[in-house]
Amino acid sequence: MTRHFLRDDDITPSEQQEILDLALEIKANRWAKRPLAGPETVAVIFDKSSTRTRVSFAVGIADLGGQPLIISTANSQLGGKETPSDTARVLERMVAAIVWRTYAQSGLEEMAQGATVPVINALSDDFHPCQLLADLLTILEHKGSLAGLQVVFLGDGGSNMAHSYALAGATAGMHVSIVCPKEFAPATSVITDARAIAEKTGGSLTVTEEPSAALAGADVVVTDTWVSMGKEDEKAERVATFGKYQVDKEKMALAAKDAIFLHCLPADRGFEVAPEVIDGPQSVIWDEAENRVHAQKALMVWLLERV
Ligand code: CP
Ligand code: NVA
């Protein structure tokens, strides 16, 4: 049966490991895999802005021998005139896979329901699972392994990135702490799902308002914008609420000496992260951005092998 990648826990711990191993192989040998040779087309649809996701999917699809078809929802029938389900029925007859950046997770679920080609979540309001594959690849490269590492995400605990860290981190057997204001905590269902996974992998998920204890000895420190796409109207309130969660030099000093800093980008320097941290020696953000290509190529190869 066709597999989809809509949330980080759509893959098991061993499948996550397989995809990351494949990403390392593909990174070492760019042209190793050509499942889209023909070229076959992959539709990459955007309801929201993007730089990294757009370019990394376009490059990755071309590297795999295929042709990316980048679609802006504004110039398509999706997003008003046609349902995700009808769109999927049409696209699956023409393309090898559908990649979609959208708002509601339910739209992705509708798109994937019964689709005969893989549907990939390129960011929704709830999850950013492709970013997490790239982040895990980056952490693996810098730390040598994933299971048992202490990862701290500071900021908007209810955001797509925090949710994805909870699920993907638990899948990898990591100890994930989400540090956030009480009113911006992760969704209860995500906490429950992540903890159920962590119980099997030996990882854990902690949600706390206090940065210090969570950061003590941390291996990986992560943040993301306080104002995700679609939340722009709440900017003033968010900036006022999130102030104490900025990743600055003082917070990095609480983490392990060899801790690394990740940010999926785009970044608001001076808000969620101090310039000296994101542009400092512990920051691995450029590796992280590059790894979007390798991780997503591996994901596509893996999904296409299962169609
Ligand atoms: N990190 C990320 O998804 O970046 P873009 O919004 O530029 O795609
Ligand atoms: N949380 C951010 C991620 C951007 C890549 C957003 O949704 O805007």
Tab-separated table of C-alpha atoms and ligand atoms in Angstrom:
chain	number	residue	atom	x	y	z
A	1	MET	CA	0.000	0.000	0.000
A	2	THR	CA	1.197	3.499	-0.835
A	3	ARG	CA	2.860	5.193	2.133
A	4	HIS	CA	2.524	8.864	2.961
A	5	PHE	CA	4.575	11.174	5.191
A	6	LEU	CA	2.179	13.588	6.857
A	7	ARG	CA	3.516	13.449	10.422
A	8	ASP	CA	6.828	12.464	11.964
A	9	ASP	CA	5.269	9.338	13.482
A	10	ASP	CA	4.088	8.013	10.115
A	11	ILE	CA	7.392	6.126	10.147
A	12	THR	CA	8.587	3.672	12.804
A	13	PRO	CA	11.904	4.067	14.635
A	14	SER	CA	13.598	1.529	12.337
A	15	GLU	CA	12.129	3.192	9.232
A	16	GLN	CA	13.389	6.575	10.431
A	17	GLN	CA	16.840	5.028	10.848
A	18	GLU	CA	16.635	3.506	7.349
A	19	ILE	CA	15.773	6.873	5.788
A	20	LEU	CA	18.587	8.649	7.655
A	21	ASP	CA	21.088	5.965	6.582
A	22	LEU	CA	19.893	6.383	2.999
A	23	ALA	CA	20.290	10.162	3.318
A	24	LEU	CA	23.928	9.718	4.381
A	25	GLU	CA	24.503	7.401	1.406
A	26	ILE	CA	22.881	9.854	-1.015
A	27	LYS	CA	24.774	12.791	0.482
A	28	ALA	CA	28.047	10.934	-0.175
A	29	ASN	CA	26.997	10.010	-3.715
A	30	ARG	CA	24.628	12.599	-5.171
A	31	TRP	CA	23.589	10.634	-8.259
A	32	ALA	CA	23.309	7.191	-6.631
A	33	LYS	CA	19.528	6.954	-6.899
A	34	ARG	CA	17.443	7.792	-9.994
A	35	PRO	CA	13.912	6.466	-9.317
A	36	LEU	CA	12.329	9.404	-11.176
A	37	ALA	CA	14.385	8.937	-14.365
A	38	GLY	CA	12.202	9.436	-17.402
A	39	PRO	CA	11.738	12.131	-16.188
A	40	GLU	CA	8.699	11.584	-14.015
A	41	THR	CA	7.102	14.643	-12.438
A	42	VAL	CA	6.580	15.455	-8.771
A	43	ALA	CA	4.004	18.152	-7.901
A	44	VAL	CA	5.208	20.535	-5.176
A	45	ILE	CA	2.340	22.735	-4.014
A	46	PHE	CA	2.629	25.848	-1.835
A	47	ASP	CA	-0.181	27.565	0.083
A	48	LYS	CA	2.462	29.418	2.130
A	49	SER	CA	5.797	31.104	1.327
A	50	SER	CA	9.031	29.105	1.148
A	51	THR	CA	12.680	29.366	0.166
A	52	ARG	CA	14.388	26.206	1.494
A	53	THR	CA	11.530	23.778	0.938
A	54	ARG	CA	10.882	24.988	-2.596
A	55	VAL	CA	14.525	24.872	-3.643
A	56	SER	CA	15.464	21.672	-1.811
A	57	PHE	CA	12.553	19.717	-3.280
A	58	ALA	CA	13.187	21.126	-6.778
A	59	VAL	CA	16.882	20.225	-6.612
A	60	GLY	CA	16.251	16.848	-4.986
A	61	ILE	CA	13.618	15.809	-7.534
A	62	ALA	CA	15.946	16.796	-10.394
A	63	ASP	CA	18.824	14.872	-8.753
A	64	LEU	CA	16.600	11.774	-8.649
A	65	GLY	CA	16.106	12.063	-12.418
A	66	GLY	CA	12.701	13.714	-12.216
A	67	GLN	CA	11.072	17.020	-12.948
A	68	PRO	CA	9.609	19.257	-10.229
A	69	LEU	CA	6.345	21.036	-10.969
A	70	ILE	CA	6.083	23.912	-8.486
A	71	ILE	CA	2.495	25.072	-8.028
A	72	SER	CA	1.299	28.139	-6.110
A	73	THR	CA	-2.166	27.535	-4.740
A	74	ALA	CA	-3.117	31.092	-5.678
A	75	ASN	CA	-2.887	30.134	-9.378
A	76	SER	CA	-4.497	26.719	-9.010
A	77	GLN	CA	-8.005	25.406	-8.342
A	78	LEU	CA	-6.923	24.013	-4.974
A	79	GLY	CA	-7.752	26.246	-2.018
A	80	GLY	CA	-11.315	27.227	-2.729
A	81	LYS	CA	-12.567	25.839	-5.990
A	82	GLU	CA	-11.512	22.200	-5.695
A	83	THR	CA	-11.168	19.817	-2.761
A	84	PRO	CA	-7.825	18.209	-1.823
A	85	SER	CA	-9.425	14.851	-2.576
A	86	ASP	CA	-10.456	15.753	-6.148
A	87	THR	CA	-7.050	17.352	-6.704
A	88	ALA	CA	-5.360	14.120	-5.595
A	89	ARG	CA	-7.527	11.994	-7.937
A	90	VAL	CA	-6.301	14.101	-10.860
A	91	LEU	CA	-2.643	14.508	-9.865
A	92	GLU	CA	-2.087	10.818	-9.059
A	93	ARG	CA	-2.742	10.013	-12.734
A	94	MET	CA	-0.002	12.391	-13.838
A	95	VAL	CA	2.712	12.620	-11.188
A	96	ALA	CA	4.870	10.231	-9.131
A	97	ALA	CA	4.347	12.035	-5.799
A	98	ILE	CA	2.618	15.070	-4.285
A	99	VAL	CA	4.422	17.430	-1.905
A	100	TRP	CA	2.225	20.035	-0.205
A	101	ARG	CA	2.844	22.964	2.162
A	102	THR	CA	-0.450	24.026	3.643
A	103	TYR	CA	-2.342	25.237	6.726
A	104	ALA	CA	-4.628	22.516	8.136
A	105	GLN	CA	-3.304	19.014	8.699
A	106	SER	CA	-6.786	17.767	7.786
A	107	GLY	CA	-6.260	18.953	4.200
A	108	LEU	CA	-3.176	16.746	3.907
A	109	GLU	CA	-5.079	13.815	5.379
A	110	GLU	CA	-7.839	14.341	2.814
A	111	MET	CA	-5.283	14.585	0.011
A	112	ALA	CA	-3.607	11.345	1.107
A	113	GLN	CA	-6.826	9.413	1.729
A	114	GLY	CA	-6.833	6.742	-0.958
A	115	ALA	CA	-4.106	8.462	-3.032
A	116	THR	CA	-2.096	5.995	-5.128
A	117	VAL	CA	1.054	8.147	-5.040
A	118	PRO	CA	2.910	9.272	-1.890
A	119	VAL	CA	1.749	12.546	-0.305
A	120	ILE	CA	4.447	14.425	1.630
A	121	ASN	CA	3.824	17.180	4.202
A	122	ALA	CA	6.130	20.084	3.332
A	123	LEU	CA	4.897	21.943	6.481
A	124	SER	CA	1.450	22.357	7.943
A	125	ASP	CA	0.238	24.348	10.946
A	126	ASP	CA	0.815	21.229	13.043
A	127	PHE	CA	3.979	19.511	11.767
A	128	HIS	CA	7.152	20.026	9.697
A	129	PRO	CA	8.359	16.406	9.352
A	130	CYS	CA	10.702	16.925	6.377
A	131	GLN	CA	12.554	19.566	8.386
A	132	LEU	CA	12.943	17.082	11.223
A	133	LEU	CA	14.537	14.494	8.939
A	134	ALA	CA	17.080	17.164	7.986
A	135	ASP	CA	17.562	18.185	11.619
A	136	LEU	CA	18.094	14.576	12.737
A	137	LEU	CA	20.568	14.047	9.896
A	138	THR	CA	22.461	17.162	11.022
A	139	ILE	CA	22.487	16.085	14.669
A	140	LEU	CA	23.624	12.585	13.658
A	141	GLU	CA	26.511	14.056	11.635
A	142	HIS	CA	27.637	16.319	14.467
A	143	LYS	CA	27.010	13.984	17.421
A	144	GLY	CA	27.532	10.526	15.887
A	145	SER	CA	24.234	9.078	17.186
A	146	LEU	CA	20.727	10.169	18.210
A	147	ALA	CA	19.339	7.886	20.920
A	148	GLY	CA	19.880	9.210	24.430
A	149	LEU	CA	20.750	12.776	23.404
A	150	GLN	CA	19.216	15.630	25.377
A	151	VAL	CA	17.407	18.038	23.018
A	152	VAL	CA	15.819	21.288	24.143
A	153	PHE	CA	13.356	23.265	22.017
A	154	LEU	CA	12.609	26.769	23.339
A	155	GLY	CA	9.774	28.990	22.129
A	156	ASP	CA	6.356	28.247	20.699
A	157	GLY	CA	5.512	24.810	22.074
A	158	GLY	CA	2.342	24.632	20.006
A	159	SER	CA	4.145	25.217	16.719
A	160	ASN	CA	4.750	22.784	13.888
A	161	MET	CA	8.471	22.587	14.777
A	162	ALA	CA	7.881	21.868	18.470
A	163	HIS	CA	5.328	19.183	17.601
A	164	SER	CA	7.677	17.606	15.090
A	165	TYR	CA	10.572	17.648	17.581
A	166	ALA	CA	8.333	15.890	20.125
A	167	LEU	CA	7.342	13.114	17.703
A	168	ALA	CA	10.529	12.696	15.664
A	169	GLY	CA	12.754	13.058	18.735
A	170	ALA	CA	10.786	10.398	20.601
A	171	THR	CA	10.990	8.153	17.523
A	172	ALA	CA	14.783	8.564	17.559
A	173	GLY	CA	14.950	7.707	21.278
A	174	MET	CA	15.984	11.214	22.310
A	175	HIS	CA	15.131	13.043	25.530
A	176	VAL	CA	13.188	16.037	24.247
A	177	SER	CA	12.267	19.034	26.392
A	178	ILE	CA	9.852	21.628	25.056
A	179	VAL	CA	10.344	24.852	27.014
A	180	CYS	CA	7.485	27.285	26.455
A	181	PRO	CA	4.899	29.546	28.117
A	182	LYS	CA	1.954	27.553	29.524
A	183	GLU	CA	-0.485	29.082	27.023
A	184	PHE	CA	1.726	27.983	24.101
A	185	ALA	CA	2.182	24.340	25.112
A	186	PRO	CA	2.140	21.478	22.587
A	187	ALA	CA	-1.230	19.936	21.745
A	188	THR	CA	-2.253	17.333	24.318
A	189	SER	CA	-2.623	14.667	21.637
A	190	VAL	CA	0.934	15.268	20.429
A	191	ILE	CA	2.292	14.975	23.986
A	192	THR	CA	0.388	11.713	24.447
A	193	ASP	CA	1.553	10.296	21.105
A	194	ALA	CA	5.193	11.321	21.675
A	195	ARG	CA	5.250	9.792	25.167
A	196	ALA	CA	3.785	6.531	23.872
A	197	ILE	CA	6.571	6.342	21.269
A	198	ALA	CA	9.245	7.347	23.807
A	199	GLU	CA	8.177	4.531	26.095
A	200	LYS	CA	9.180	2.056	23.379
A	201	THR	CA	12.362	3.791	22.203
A	202	GLY	CA	13.811	4.726	25.589
A	203	GLY	CA	13.373	8.449	24.902
A	204	SER	CA	11.247	10.939	26.813
A	205	LEU	CA	9.250	14.141	26.411
A	206	THR	CA	9.181	16.887	29.048
A	207	VAL	CA	7.137	20.078	28.753
A	208	THR	CA	8.177	22.890	31.085
A	209	GLU	CA	8.023	26.684	31.455
A	210	GLU	CA	11.502	26.914	32.997
A	211	PRO	CA	14.552	26.995	30.695
A	212	SER	CA	17.361	26.420	33.232
A	213	ALA	CA	16.759	22.836	34.374
A	214	ALA	CA	15.954	21.653	30.849
A	215	LEU	CA	19.080	23.256	29.403
A	216	ALA	CA	21.496	21.816	31.998
A	217	GLY	CA	23.939	19.644	30.044
A	218	ALA	CA	21.818	19.689	26.843
A	219	ASP	CA	23.418	18.298	23.674
A	220	VAL	CA	21.186	20.141	21.205
A	221	VAL	CA	19.437	23.505	21.559
A	222	VAL	CA	16.734	24.446	19.070
A	223	THR	CA	14.396	27.329	18.482
A	224	ASP	CA	12.137	28.674	15.752
A	225	THR	CA	10.274	31.874	14.979
A	226	TRP	CA	7.793	33.031	17.602
A	227	VAL	CA	5.412	34.057	14.792
A	228	SER	CA	4.744	31.149	12.457
A	229	MET	CA	3.087	31.699	9.096
A	230	GLY	CA	-0.599	32.374	9.664
A	231	LYS	CA	-0.016	33.854	13.167
A	232	GLU	CA	1.104	37.314	12.051
A	233	ASP	CA	-1.878	39.016	13.748
A	234	GLU	CA	-0.632	37.751	17.129
A	235	LYS	CA	2.894	39.126	16.705
A	236	ALA	CA	2.778	41.808	19.464
A	237	GLU	CA	1.319	39.424	22.052
A	238	ARG	CA	3.764	36.680	21.130
A	239	VAL	CA	6.842	38.894	21.275
A	240	ALA	CA	5.768	40.101	24.729
A	241	THR	CA	5.129	36.548	25.991
A	242	PHE	CA	8.159	34.741	24.557
A	243	GLY	CA	10.889	37.216	25.650
A	244	LYS	CA	12.424	34.981	28.340
A	245	TYR	CA	12.753	32.077	25.892
A	246	GLN	CA	15.263	33.794	23.586
A	247	VAL	CA	18.278	31.545	22.984
A	248	ASP	CA	21.131	33.825	24.037
A	249	LYS	CA	24.714	33.286	25.207
A	250	GLU	CA	23.617	32.828	28.817
A	251	LYS	CA	21.243	30.006	27.893
A	252	MET	CA	23.803	28.303	25.646
A	253	ALA	CA	26.255	28.428	28.571
A	254	LEU	CA	23.895	26.165	30.569
A	255	ALA	CA	24.035	23.480	27.872
A	256	ALA	CA	26.935	21.054	27.352
A	257	LYS	CA	30.166	22.725	26.185
A	258	ASP	CA	29.919	20.924	22.840
A	259	ALA	CA	26.184	21.573	22.401
A	260	ILE	CA	25.001	22.489	18.912
A	261	PHE	CA	22.355	25.060	17.972
A	262	LEU	CA	19.722	24.454	15.279
A	263	HIS	CA	17.087	26.702	13.680
A	264	CYS	CA	15.033	25.662	10.661
A	265	LEU	CA	15.113	29.255	9.315
A	266	PRO	CA	13.974	31.848	8.425
A	267	ALA	CA	15.227	33.457	11.674
A	268	ASP	CA	14.352	36.709	13.440
A	269	ARG	CA	17.692	37.646	14.999
A	270	GLY	CA	17.155	39.502	18.271
A	271	PHE	CA	13.846	37.766	18.907
A	272	GLU	CA	13.929	33.959	19.294
A	273	VAL	CA	17.731	33.870	19.005
A	274	ALA	CA	20.564	36.291	19.727
A	275	PRO	CA	22.798	37.052	16.717
A	276	GLU	CA	25.923	35.810	18.560
A	277	VAL	CA	24.330	32.366	18.975
A	278	ILE	CA	22.879	31.820	15.504
A	279	ASP	CA	26.008	33.250	13.892
A	280	GLY	CA	28.378	31.741	16.480
A	281	PRO	CA	30.569	28.610	16.534
A	282	GLN	CA	27.928	26.263	17.986
A	283	SER	CA	25.414	27.008	15.239
A	284	VAL	CA	24.995	24.325	12.556
A	285	ILE	CA	22.178	26.046	10.659
A	286	TRP	CA	23.815	25.972	7.226
A	287	ASP	CA	24.433	22.207	7.434
A	288	GLU	CA	20.833	21.889	8.588
A	289	ALA	CA	19.535	23.863	5.587
A	290	GLU	CA	21.657	21.858	3.116
A	291	ASN	CA	20.485	18.608	4.661
A	292	ARG	CA	16.930	19.355	3.546
A	293	VAL	CA	18.015	18.209	0.069
A	294	HIS	CA	19.654	14.952	1.187
A	295	ALA	CA	16.971	13.998	3.705
A	296	GLN	CA	14.098	14.656	1.288
A	297	LYS	CA	15.812	12.763	-1.522
A	298	ALA	CA	16.122	9.786	0.826
A	299	LEU	CA	12.490	10.145	1.869
A	300	MET	CA	11.306	10.224	-1.761
A	301	VAL	CA	13.446	7.218	-2.741
A	302	TRP	CA	12.128	5.305	0.271
A	303	LEU	CA	8.478	6.186	-0.402
A	304	LEU	CA	8.752	5.471	-4.146
A	305	GLU	CA	10.130	1.990	-3.353
A	306	ARG	CA	6.861	1.304	-1.502
A	307	VAL	CA	4.318	2.369	-4.137
B	1	CP	N1	12.784	25.796	7.009
B	1	CP	C1	11.927	25.958	5.994
B	1	CP	O1	10.999	25.165	5.779
B	1	CP	O2	12.179	27.066	5.228
B	1	CP	P1	11.270	27.654	4.075
B	1	CP	O3	10.048	28.246	4.713
B	1	CP	O4	12.126	28.698	3.414
B	1	CP	O5	10.898	26.545	3.133
B	2	NVA	N1	7.257	27.527	12.342
B	2	NVA	C1	7.585	28.207	11.108
B	2	NVA	C2	8.471	27.364	10.269
B	2	NVA	C3	8.921	28.001	8.985
B	2	NVA	C4	9.760	27.105	8.150
B	2	NVA	C5	6.304	28.552	10.373
B	2	NVA	O1	5.396	27.725	10.325
B	2	NVA	O2	6.217	29.674	9.843
